[in-house]
Coordinates of C-alpha atoms and ligand atoms in Angstrom, one line a residue:
M1 CA 10.5 -4.3 -5.2
E2 CA 9.3 -6.5 -2.4
L3 CA 6.3 -4.9 -0.8
S4 CA 6.6 -7.1 2.3
K5 CA 9.8 -5.3 3.3
F6 CA 7.8 -2.2 4.3
K7 CA 7.1 -4.1 7.5
A8 CA 10.6 -3.3 8.6
L9 CA 12.0 -0.7 6.4
N10 CA 14.9 0.2 8.6
D11 CA 16.3 -3.3 7.9
V12 CA 16.3 -2.7 4.1
D13 CA 19.6 -1.6 2.6
S14 CA 18.3 0.4 -0.3
V15 CA 15.8 2.8 1.0
N16 CA 16.2 4.7 -2.2
A17 CA 14.9 1.9 -4.3
Y18 CA 11.7 2.0 -2.2
I19 CA 11.5 5.7 -2.6
S20 CA 11.7 5.4 -6.3
A21 CA 9.0 2.6 -6.3
L22 CA 6.7 4.6 -4.2
E23 CA 7.2 7.7 -6.4
A24 CA 6.4 5.7 -9.5
F25 CA 3.3 4.3 -7.8
D26 CA 2.3 7.7 -6.7
G27 CA 2.2 8.8 -10.3
I28 CA -0.5 6.3 -11.3
A29 CA -3.5 8.4 -12.4
E30 CA -6.1 6.2 -10.8
L31 CA -4.4 6.4 -7.4
Q32 CA -4.2 10.2 -7.8
E33 CA -8.0 10.2 -8.3
L34 CA -8.5 8.2 -5.1
K35 CA -6.1 10.6 -3.2
E36 CA -8.0 13.6 -4.4
L37 CA -11.3 12.0 -3.4
A38 CA -9.8 11.2 0.0
R39 CA -8.8 14.8 0.5
A40 CA -12.3 16.0 -0.5
R41 CA -14.3 13.5 1.5
G42 CA -11.7 13.4 4.3
G43 CA -12.4 17.1 5.1
V44 CA -9.0 18.4 4.1
A45 CA -9.2 22.2 3.8
A46 CA -7.5 25.4 4.7
G47 CA -7.0 25.9 8.5
K48 CA -7.5 22.2 9.4
S49 CA -5.3 20.1 11.7
I50 CA -4.4 16.9 9.8
L51 CA -2.5 13.7 10.6
D52 CA -1.0 11.4 8.0
V53 CA -0.4 8.0 9.7
G54 CA 2.4 5.9 8.0
C55 CA 3.3 9.0 6.0
G56 CA 6.5 7.5 4.4
F57 CA 8.6 10.2 3.1
G58 CA 5.7 12.6 2.8
L59 CA 4.5 12.4 -0.8
E60 CA 0.9 13.0 0.2
T61 CA 1.7 14.8 3.5
R62 CA 3.1 17.7 1.5
R63 CA -0.1 18.0 -0.6
L64 CA -2.1 18.0 2.7
A65 CA 0.1 20.9 4.0
E66 CA -0.5 22.8 0.7
A67 CA -4.2 22.4 1.2
A68 CA -4.2 23.2 5.0
G69 CA -2.2 26.4 4.3
S70 CA -0.6 28.6 6.9
Q71 CA -3.6 28.6 9.2
G72 CA -3.6 24.8 9.3
K73 CA -1.2 22.3 10.8
V74 CA -0.1 19.0 9.3
H75 CA 1.6 16.1 11.2
G76 CA 3.2 13.1 9.6
L77 CA 4.1 9.9 11.5
D78 CA 6.0 6.9 10.4
K79 CA 7.8 4.0 12.0
S80 CA 10.8 4.4 9.6
A81 CA 13.4 6.9 10.8
D82 CA 14.9 6.9 7.3
F83 CA 11.6 7.9 5.7
I84 CA 11.0 10.6 8.3
K85 CA 14.5 12.0 7.7
E86 CA 13.8 12.1 4.0
A87 CA 10.3 13.6 4.6
Q88 CA 11.8 16.4 6.7
R89 CA 14.5 17.1 4.0
R90 CA 11.8 17.4 1.3
A91 CA 9.5 19.6 3.4
E92 CA 12.5 21.9 4.3
A93 CA 13.6 22.1 0.7
A94 CA 10.0 23.1 -0.3
G95 CA 9.8 25.7 2.5
Q96 CA 6.9 23.8 4.1
S97 CA 6.3 23.5 7.9
I98 CA 5.2 19.9 8.6
A99 CA 5.5 18.3 12.0
Y100 CA 7.1 14.9 11.3
Q101 CA 8.0 12.3 13.8
T102 CA 8.7 8.6 14.1
G103 CA 6.2 6.5 16.0
D104 CA 3.9 3.5 15.8
A105 CA 0.4 3.7 14.4
T106 CA -0.9 1.5 17.3
A107 CA 0.4 4.0 19.9
L108 CA 0.0 7.5 18.5
P109 CA 1.9 10.1 20.3
Y110 CA -0.9 12.7 20.2
G111 CA -3.6 13.7 22.7
D112 CA -7.2 12.8 22.5
G113 CA -9.2 14.9 20.0
S114 CA -6.2 16.6 18.4
F115 CA -7.2 16.5 14.7
D116 CA -9.9 17.5 12.2
C117 CA -8.7 14.9 9.7
V118 CA -6.7 11.6 10.1
R119 CA -5.7 9.7 7.0
A120 CA -3.6 6.6 6.3
E121 CA -2.6 5.0 3.0
R122 CA -1.0 1.6 2.4
I123 CA 0.0 1.1 6.0
L124 CA -2.9 -0.9 7.6
I125 CA -2.1 -3.9 5.3
Y126 CA 1.3 -4.2 7.2
L127 CA -0.1 -4.2 10.7
S128 CA -0.8 -7.3 12.8
D129 CA -3.3 -5.3 14.9
V130 CA -5.4 -3.2 12.5
S131 CA -8.1 -2.5 15.2
A132 CA -5.5 -1.0 17.6
A133 CA -4.4 1.4 14.9
L134 CA -8.0 2.3 14.0
S135 CA -8.8 2.9 17.7
E136 CA -5.9 5.2 18.0
M137 CA -6.9 7.1 14.9
R138 CA -10.4 7.4 16.4
R139 CA -9.0 8.6 19.7
V140 CA -6.9 11.4 18.2
L141 CA -9.8 12.6 16.0
K142 CA -12.1 15.4 17.3
P143 CA -15.7 14.1 17.7
S144 CA -17.5 13.8 14.3
R145 CA -14.4 14.6 12.3
K146 CA -13.1 12.6 9.3
I147 CA -11.0 9.5 8.8
A148 CA -9.8 8.6 5.3
L149 CA -8.1 5.2 4.6
I150 CA -6.7 4.1 1.2
E151 CA -5.7 0.4 1.1
P152 CA -5.3 -2.3 -1.7
D153 CA -6.7 -5.8 -1.9
F154 CA -3.9 -8.1 -3.0
S155 CA -6.3 -10.7 -4.3
T156 CA -7.2 -8.2 -7.0
N157 CA -3.7 -8.3 -8.6
T158 CA -3.9 -9.1 -12.4
I159 CA -1.4 -9.6 -15.2
N160 CA -1.9 -10.7 -18.8
T161 CA 0.7 -13.5 -18.8
S162 CA -0.6 -16.3 -21.0
D163 CA 0.1 -19.3 -18.8
R164 CA -2.8 -18.8 -16.5
A165 CA -2.1 -21.8 -14.2
L166 CA 1.4 -20.5 -13.5
T167 CA 0.1 -17.0 -13.1
R168 CA -2.4 -18.1 -10.4
R169 CA 0.3 -20.0 -8.5
V170 CA 2.7 -17.0 -8.5
L171 CA 0.0 -14.5 -7.6
D172 CA -1.4 -16.9 -4.9
H173 CA 2.0 -16.9 -3.2
E174 CA 2.1 -13.1 -3.3
I175 CA -1.4 -13.0 -1.7
E176 CA -0.3 -15.3 1.0
T177 CA 3.0 -13.7 1.9
A178 CA 3.2 -10.0 0.7
V179 CA 1.6 -8.3 3.6
E180 CA 0.0 -9.1 6.9
N181 CA -3.6 -8.3 5.6
S182 CA -3.9 -9.2 1.9
F183 CA -7.7 -8.9 1.9
L184 CA -8.1 -5.9 4.3
P185 CA -10.6 -3.8 2.4
G186 CA -13.2 -6.6 2.8
F187 CA -13.0 -6.2 6.5
L188 CA -12.6 -2.4 6.9
K189 CA -16.2 -1.4 6.7
V190 CA -17.2 -3.6 9.5
A191 CA -14.2 -2.7 11.5
L192 CA -15.0 1.0 11.2
K193 CA -18.7 0.4 12.1
D194 CA -17.7 -1.7 15.2
L195 CA -15.6 1.3 16.3
G196 CA -18.6 3.6 16.1
F197 CA -17.7 5.4 12.9
A198 CA -20.7 6.8 11.0
N199 CA -21.5 7.8 7.4
I200 CA -19.0 5.2 6.0
E201 CA -18.4 5.7 2.3
V202 CA -16.4 3.4 0.0
S203 CA -14.9 4.1 -3.4
S204 CA -12.4 2.1 -5.5
R205 CA -10.1 2.4 -8.5
A206 CA -8.3 -0.3 -10.4
L207 CA -4.7 1.0 -10.7
I208 CA -3.0 0.2 -14.0
F209 CA 0.8 -0.4 -13.4
P210 CA 3.2 1.5 -15.5
Q211 CA 5.3 -0.9 -17.7
D212 CA 8.6 -0.6 -15.7
L213 CA 7.0 -0.9 -12.3
A214 CA 4.9 -3.9 -13.5
A215 CA 8.0 -5.6 -15.0
G216 CA 10.1 -5.2 -11.8
Y217 CA 7.3 -6.1 -9.4
F218 CA 5.9 -9.2 -11.2
S219 CA 9.4 -10.4 -11.9
S220 CA 10.1 -10.3 -8.1
L221 CA 7.0 -12.3 -7.5
G222 CA 8.3 -15.1 -9.7
V223 CA 11.6 -15.1 -7.8
N224 CA 9.8 -15.1 -4.4
A225 CA 7.6 -18.1 -5.5
L226 CA 10.7 -20.0 -6.7
E227 CA 12.5 -19.3 -3.4
A228 CA 9.5 -20.5 -1.5
G229 CA 9.3 -23.7 -3.5
K230 CA 6.0 -22.8 -5.0
I231 CA 7.2 -23.0 -8.6
T232 CA 10.2 -24.7 -10.2
T233 CA 13.3 -23.1 -11.7
N234 CA 12.0 -23.9 -15.2
E235 CA 8.7 -22.3 -14.4
N236 CA 10.4 -19.2 -13.0
E237 CA 12.4 -19.0 -16.2
A238 CA 9.2 -19.2 -18.3
W239 CA 7.7 -16.5 -16.1
Q240 CA 10.6 -14.2 -16.5
T241 CA 10.7 -14.8 -20.3
A242 CA 7.0 -14.1 -20.6
L243 CA 7.4 -10.8 -18.7
D244 CA 10.5 -9.8 -20.8
E245 CA 8.6 -10.5 -24.0
L246 CA 5.5 -8.5 -22.9
K247 CA 7.7 -5.7 -21.8
A248 CA 9.7 -5.6 -25.1
Q249 CA 6.3 -5.0 -26.8
N250 CA 5.2 -2.5 -24.2
A251 CA 2.3 -4.8 -23.7
I252 CA 2.2 -5.7 -20.0
F253 CA -1.3 -5.1 -18.6
A254 CA -1.3 -5.4 -14.9
T255 CA -3.7 -4.0 -12.3
I256 CA -4.5 -3.9 -8.6
S257 CA -7.6 -2.5 -6.9
Y258 CA -7.3 0.2 -4.2
F259 CA -10.2 1.2 -1.9
L260 CA -10.9 4.5 -0.2
F261 CA -12.9 4.4 3.1
T262 CA -14.1 7.7 4.6
A263 CA -16.2 8.0 7.8
D264 CA -17.1 10.3 10.7
A265 CA -15.6 9.7 14.1
P266 CA -18.1 9.1 16.9
Ligands
SAM301 C1 3.8 1.5 1.4 S1 4.5 2.7 2.5 C2 3.3 4.0 2.3 C3 3.8 5.3 2.6 C4 2.8 6.5 2.4 N1 1.6 6.3 3.1 C5 2.5 6.6 0.9 O1 1.4 6.2 0.5 O2 3.3 7.0 0.1 C6 4.0 2.0 4.1 C7 4.5 2.8 5.2 O3 4.0 2.3 6.5 C8 5.0 2.5 7.5 N2 4.7 1.7 8.6 C9 4.7 0.3 8.6 N3 4.3 -0.1 9.9 C10 4.1 1.0 10.6 C11 3.6 1.3 12.0 N4 3.4 0.2 12.8 N5 3.5 2.5 12.4 C12 3.8 3.6 11.6 N6 4.2 3.4 10.3 C13 4.3 2.1 9.8 C14 6.3 2.2 6.7 O4 7.4 2.6 7.4 C15 6.1 2.8 5.4 O5 6.5 4.2 5.4

Protein backbone atom coordinates (compact mmCIF):
# COMPACT_ATOMS: atom_id res chain seq x y z
CA MET A 1 0.00 0.00 0.00
CA GLU A 2 1.69 3.18 -1.15
CA LEU A 3 -0.21 6.13 0.22
CA SER A 4 1.41 8.56 -2.20
CA LYS A 5 -0.45 6.93 -5.10
CA PHE A 6 -3.69 8.55 -3.91
CA LYS A 7 -2.40 11.67 -5.64
CA ALA A 8 -3.29 10.09 -8.97
CA LEU A 9 -5.49 7.16 -8.25
CA ASN A 10 -6.69 6.76 -11.81
CA ASP A 11 -3.14 5.76 -12.74
CA VAL A 12 -3.11 2.91 -10.24
CA ASP A 13 -3.87 -0.53 -11.67
CA SER A 14 -5.30 -2.10 -8.58
CA VAL A 15 -7.99 0.23 -7.30
CA ASN A 16 -9.36 -2.76 -5.39
CA ALA A 17 -6.21 -3.00 -3.27
CA TYR A 18 -6.71 0.62 -2.24
CA ILE A 19 -10.33 0.01 -1.45
CA SER A 20 -9.35 -2.90 0.82
CA ALA A 21 -6.67 -0.79 2.53
CA LEU A 22 -9.09 2.09 3.12
CA GLU A 23 -11.72 -0.30 4.46
CA ALA A 24 -9.22 -1.81 6.88
CA PHE A 25 -8.19 1.67 7.95
CA ASP A 26 -11.81 2.71 8.37
CA GLY A 27 -12.24 -0.14 10.86
CA ILE A 28 -9.69 1.31 13.30
CA ALA A 29 -11.55 2.15 16.51
CA GLU A 30 -9.71 5.41 17.20
CA LEU A 31 -10.50 6.70 13.70
CA GLN A 32 -14.16 5.80 14.16
CA GLU A 33 -14.15 7.88 17.36
CA LEU A 34 -12.75 10.85 15.48
CA LYS A 35 -15.31 10.44 12.66
CA GLU A 36 -18.12 10.33 15.21
CA LEU A 37 -16.77 13.49 16.84
CA ALA A 38 -16.52 15.10 13.38
CA ARG A 39 -20.20 14.36 12.71
CA ALA A 40 -21.28 15.71 16.11
CA ARG A 41 -19.12 18.86 16.06
CA GLY A 42 -19.51 19.29 12.30
CA GLY A 43 -23.26 19.81 12.64
CA VAL A 44 -24.29 16.63 10.82
CA ALA A 45 -27.97 15.98 11.58
CA ALA A 46 -31.31 15.13 9.98
CA GLY A 47 -32.35 17.54 7.24
CA LYS A 48 -28.89 19.04 6.66
CA SER A 49 -27.17 19.62 3.32
CA ILE A 50 -23.73 18.04 3.57
CA LEU A 51 -20.67 17.84 1.27
CA ASP A 52 -17.92 15.21 1.62
CA VAL A 53 -14.85 16.53 -0.28
CA GLY A 54 -12.49 13.76 -1.47
CA CYS A 55 -15.14 11.21 -0.54
CA GLY A 56 -13.31 8.23 -2.07
CA PHE A 57 -15.76 5.39 -2.55
CA GLY A 58 -18.11 6.79 0.07
CA LEU A 59 -17.32 4.95 3.30
CA GLU A 60 -18.16 7.99 5.43
CA THR A 61 -20.47 9.62 2.87
CA ARG A 62 -22.99 6.83 3.36
CA ARG A 63 -22.94 7.38 7.14
CA LEU A 64 -23.58 11.07 6.52
CA ALA A 65 -26.55 10.18 4.30
CA GLU A 66 -27.89 7.94 7.04
CA ALA A 67 -27.67 10.83 9.52
CA ALA A 68 -29.13 13.43 7.11
CA GLY A 69 -32.15 11.23 6.42
CA SER A 70 -34.73 11.74 3.69
CA GLN A 71 -35.11 15.47 4.46
CA GLY A 72 -31.38 16.08 4.06
CA LYS A 73 -29.12 15.97 1.00
CA VAL A 74 -25.60 14.56 0.85
CA HIS A 75 -23.07 15.23 -1.93
CA GLY A 76 -19.75 13.45 -2.42
CA LEU A 77 -16.97 14.72 -4.66
CA ASP A 78 -13.75 12.98 -5.64
CA LYS A 79 -11.11 13.38 -8.32
CA SER A 80 -11.05 9.64 -9.03
CA ALA A 81 -13.67 8.45 -11.51
CA ASP A 82 -13.05 4.86 -10.34
CA PHE A 83 -13.84 5.74 -6.75
CA ILE A 84 -16.96 7.71 -7.70
CA LYS A 85 -18.20 4.76 -9.77
CA GLU A 86 -17.71 2.43 -6.81
CA ALA A 87 -19.34 4.96 -4.45
CA GLN A 88 -22.40 5.13 -6.73
CA ARG A 89 -22.57 1.35 -6.92
CA ARG A 90 -22.50 1.01 -3.12
CA ALA A 91 -25.10 3.74 -2.52
CA GLU A 92 -27.41 2.20 -5.10
CA ALA A 93 -27.02 -1.26 -3.56
CA ALA A 94 -27.92 0.22 -0.15
CA GLY A 95 -30.88 2.15 -1.58
CA GLN A 96 -29.36 5.49 -0.62
CA SER A 97 -29.72 8.69 -2.59
CA ILE A 98 -26.34 10.45 -2.64
CA ALA A 99 -25.25 12.99 -5.26
CA TYR A 100 -21.77 11.84 -6.26
CA GLN A 101 -19.63 13.54 -8.85
CA THR A 102 -16.04 13.76 -9.98
CA GLY A 103 -14.27 17.07 -9.52
CA ASP A 104 -11.40 18.90 -7.92
CA ALA A 105 -11.33 20.12 -4.33
CA THR A 106 -9.71 23.36 -5.47
CA ALA A 107 -12.57 24.19 -7.89
CA LEU A 108 -15.76 22.88 -6.30
CA PRO A 109 -18.67 22.62 -8.75
CA TYR A 110 -21.24 24.04 -6.30
CA GLY A 111 -22.71 27.49 -5.80
CA ASP A 112 -21.82 29.85 -2.97
CA GLY A 113 -23.50 29.03 0.35
CA SER A 114 -24.83 25.63 -0.74
CA PHE A 115 -24.15 23.55 2.38
CA ASP A 116 -24.79 23.37 6.14
CA CYS A 117 -21.75 21.11 6.64
CA VAL A 118 -18.61 20.54 4.59
CA ARG A 119 -16.17 17.83 5.61
CA ALA A 120 -12.98 16.35 4.22
CA GLU A 121 -10.86 13.45 5.42
CA ARG A 122 -7.34 12.48 4.33
CA ILE A 123 -7.38 14.57 1.18
CA LEU A 124 -5.74 17.89 2.06
CA ILE A 125 -2.44 16.05 2.69
CA TYR A 126 -2.32 15.25 -1.06
CA LEU A 127 -2.95 18.78 -2.33
CA SER A 128 -0.29 21.25 -3.45
CA ASP A 129 -2.64 24.18 -2.72
CA VAL A 130 -4.40 23.50 0.58
CA SER A 131 -5.52 27.13 0.96
CA ALA A 132 -7.33 27.00 -2.39
CA ALA A 133 -9.28 23.93 -1.24
CA LEU A 134 -10.10 25.52 2.13
CA SER A 135 -11.25 28.72 0.39
CA GLU A 136 -13.52 26.67 -1.82
CA MET A 137 -14.98 24.83 1.19
CA ARG A 138 -15.59 28.19 2.87
CA ARG A 139 -17.25 29.54 -0.29
CA VAL A 140 -19.74 26.67 -0.59
CA LEU A 141 -20.65 26.78 3.12
CA LYS A 142 -23.60 28.85 4.28
CA PRO A 143 -22.49 31.65 6.65
CA SER A 144 -21.62 30.45 10.19
CA ARG A 145 -22.01 26.78 9.22
CA LYS A 146 -19.55 24.01 10.00
CA ILE A 147 -16.39 22.67 8.43
CA ALA A 148 -14.84 19.41 9.71
CA LEU A 149 -11.41 18.19 8.61
CA ILE A 150 -9.65 14.94 9.58
CA GLU A 151 -5.98 14.68 8.59
CA PRO A 152 -2.90 12.75 9.79
CA ASP A 153 0.55 14.02 10.65
CA PHE A 154 3.05 11.66 9.01
CA SER A 155 5.82 12.63 11.42
CA THR A 156 3.84 10.84 14.16
CA ASN A 157 4.25 7.38 12.57
CA THR A 158 5.68 4.90 15.09
CA ILE A 159 6.61 1.21 14.97
CA ASN A 160 8.27 -1.03 17.55
CA THR A 161 11.12 -2.38 15.37
CA SER A 162 14.24 -2.74 17.53
CA ASP A 163 16.82 -1.14 15.21
CA ARG A 164 15.89 2.45 15.98
CA ALA A 165 18.48 4.07 13.70
CA LEU A 166 17.19 2.08 10.69
CA THR A 167 13.59 2.79 11.74
CA ARG A 168 14.25 6.53 11.78
CA ARG A 169 15.77 6.44 8.29
CA VAL A 170 12.88 4.42 6.84
CA LEU A 171 10.25 6.63 8.50
CA ASP A 172 12.10 9.83 7.56
CA HIS A 173 11.92 8.80 3.91
CA GLU A 174 8.18 8.24 4.27
CA ILE A 175 7.72 11.65 5.89
CA GLU A 176 9.61 13.29 3.04
CA THR A 177 7.88 11.50 0.18
CA ALA A 178 4.52 9.95 1.13
CA VAL A 179 2.31 12.95 0.64
CA GLU A 180 2.45 16.58 -0.37
CA ASN A 181 1.89 17.86 3.20
CA SER A 182 3.33 15.48 5.79
CA PHE A 183 3.00 17.96 8.67
CA LEU A 184 -0.34 19.49 7.68
CA PRO A 185 -2.16 19.48 11.07
CA GLY A 186 0.45 21.85 12.52
CA PHE A 187 -0.55 24.46 9.94
CA LEU A 188 -4.31 23.92 9.68
CA LYS A 189 -5.39 25.97 12.69
CA VAL A 190 -3.63 29.09 11.42
CA ALA A 191 -4.87 28.43 7.86
CA LEU A 192 -8.48 28.24 9.08
CA LYS A 193 -8.05 31.37 11.20
CA ASP A 194 -6.53 33.29 8.27
CA LEU A 195 -9.59 32.38 6.19
CA GLY A 196 -11.90 33.87 8.82
CA PHE A 197 -13.16 30.63 10.39
CA ALA A 198 -14.18 31.02 14.05
CA ASN A 199 -14.58 28.72 17.07
CA ILE A 200 -11.80 26.43 15.87
CA GLU A 201 -11.65 23.21 17.90
CA VAL A 202 -8.99 20.51 17.61
CA SER A 203 -9.02 16.90 18.81
CA SER A 204 -6.71 13.99 18.09
CA ARG A 205 -6.43 10.23 18.33
CA ALA A 206 -3.39 7.97 17.96
CA LEU A 207 -4.57 5.26 15.57
CA ILE A 208 -3.24 1.78 16.32
CA PHE A 209 -2.65 -0.15 13.07
CA PRO A 210 -4.17 -3.64 12.78
CA GLN A 211 -1.38 -6.25 12.34
CA ASP A 212 -1.95 -7.00 8.65
CA LEU A 213 -2.26 -3.37 7.65
CA ALA A 214 0.87 -2.48 9.63
CA ALA A 215 2.84 -5.38 8.14
CA GLY A 216 1.94 -4.42 4.55
CA TYR A 217 2.36 -0.67 5.01
CA PHE A 218 5.66 -0.71 6.91
CA SER A 219 7.05 -3.38 4.57
CA SER A 220 6.37 -1.07 1.61
CA LEU A 221 8.19 1.75 3.43
CA GLY A 222 11.36 -0.39 3.52
CA VAL A 223 11.09 -1.12 -0.21
CA ASN A 224 10.50 2.58 -0.97
CA ALA A 225 13.52 3.63 1.10
CA LEU A 226 15.65 0.99 -0.66
CA GLU A 227 14.52 2.12 -4.11
CA ALA A 228 15.32 5.71 -3.21
CA GLY A 229 18.82 4.72 -2.08
CA LYS A 230 18.12 5.70 1.55
CA ILE A 231 18.88 2.21 2.89
CA THR A 232 20.94 -0.69 1.53
CA THR A 233 19.68 -4.07 0.30
CA ASN A 234 20.97 -5.67 3.51
CA GLU A 235 19.20 -3.08 5.61
CA ASN A 236 15.94 -3.66 3.75
CA GLU A 237 16.32 -7.40 4.31
CA ALA A 238 16.85 -6.76 8.03
CA TRP A 239 13.79 -4.46 8.04
CA GLN A 240 11.59 -7.05 6.32
CA THR A 241 12.84 -9.84 8.63
CA ALA A 242 12.14 -7.73 11.71
CA LEU A 243 8.60 -7.07 10.50
CA ASP A 244 8.03 -10.75 9.66
CA GLU A 245 9.21 -11.78 13.13
CA LEU A 246 7.00 -9.25 14.88
CA LYS A 247 4.04 -10.22 12.73
CA ALA A 248 4.56 -13.95 13.43
CA GLN A 249 4.22 -13.12 17.13
CA ASN A 250 1.25 -10.83 16.52
CA ALA A 251 3.44 -8.20 18.14
CA ILE A 252 3.61 -5.26 15.73
CA PHE A 253 2.77 -2.06 17.57
CA ALA A 254 2.45 0.78 15.08
CA THR A 255 0.60 4.06 15.33
CA ILE A 256 -0.11 7.32 13.55
CA SER A 257 -1.85 10.40 14.96
CA TYR A 258 -4.91 11.86 13.27
CA PHE A 259 -6.36 15.30 13.99
CA LEU A 260 -9.88 16.66 13.74
CA PHE A 261 -10.44 20.38 13.13
CA THR A 262 -13.94 21.83 13.31
CA ALA A 263 -14.81 25.50 12.85
CA ASP A 264 -17.58 27.92 11.88
CA ALA A 265 -17.51 29.61 8.49
CA PRO A 266 -17.47 33.41 8.52
C1 LIG B 1 -6.94 8.51 1.32
S1 LIG B 1 -8.30 8.76 0.24
C2 LIG B 1 -9.55 9.21 1.42
C3 LIG B 1 -10.95 8.95 0.93
C4 LIG B 1 -12.04 9.23 1.94
N1 LIG B 1 -12.08 10.63 2.35
C5 LIG B 1 -11.91 8.34 3.15
O1 LIG B 1 -11.51 8.86 4.20
O2 LIG B 1 -12.15 7.13 3.05
C6 LIG B 1 -7.90 10.30 -0.55
C7 LIG B 1 -8.93 10.72 -1.58
O3 LIG B 1 -8.66 12.05 -2.05
C8 LIG B 1 -8.98 12.09 -3.42
N2 LIG B 1 -8.34 13.27 -4.00
C9 LIG B 1 -7.00 13.51 -4.13
N3 LIG B 1 -6.82 14.73 -4.68
C10 LIG B 1 -8.04 15.27 -4.90
C11 LIG B 1 -8.50 16.52 -5.43
N4 LIG B 1 -7.65 17.44 -5.86
N5 LIG B 1 -9.82 16.75 -5.49
C12 LIG B 1 -10.71 15.81 -5.06
N6 LIG B 1 -10.33 14.60 -4.55
C13 LIG B 1 -9.01 14.34 -4.46
C14 LIG B 1 -8.48 10.76 -3.94
O4 LIG B 1 -9.01 10.43 -5.20
C15 LIG B 1 -8.92 9.83 -2.82
O5 LIG B 1 -10.22 9.34 -3.01
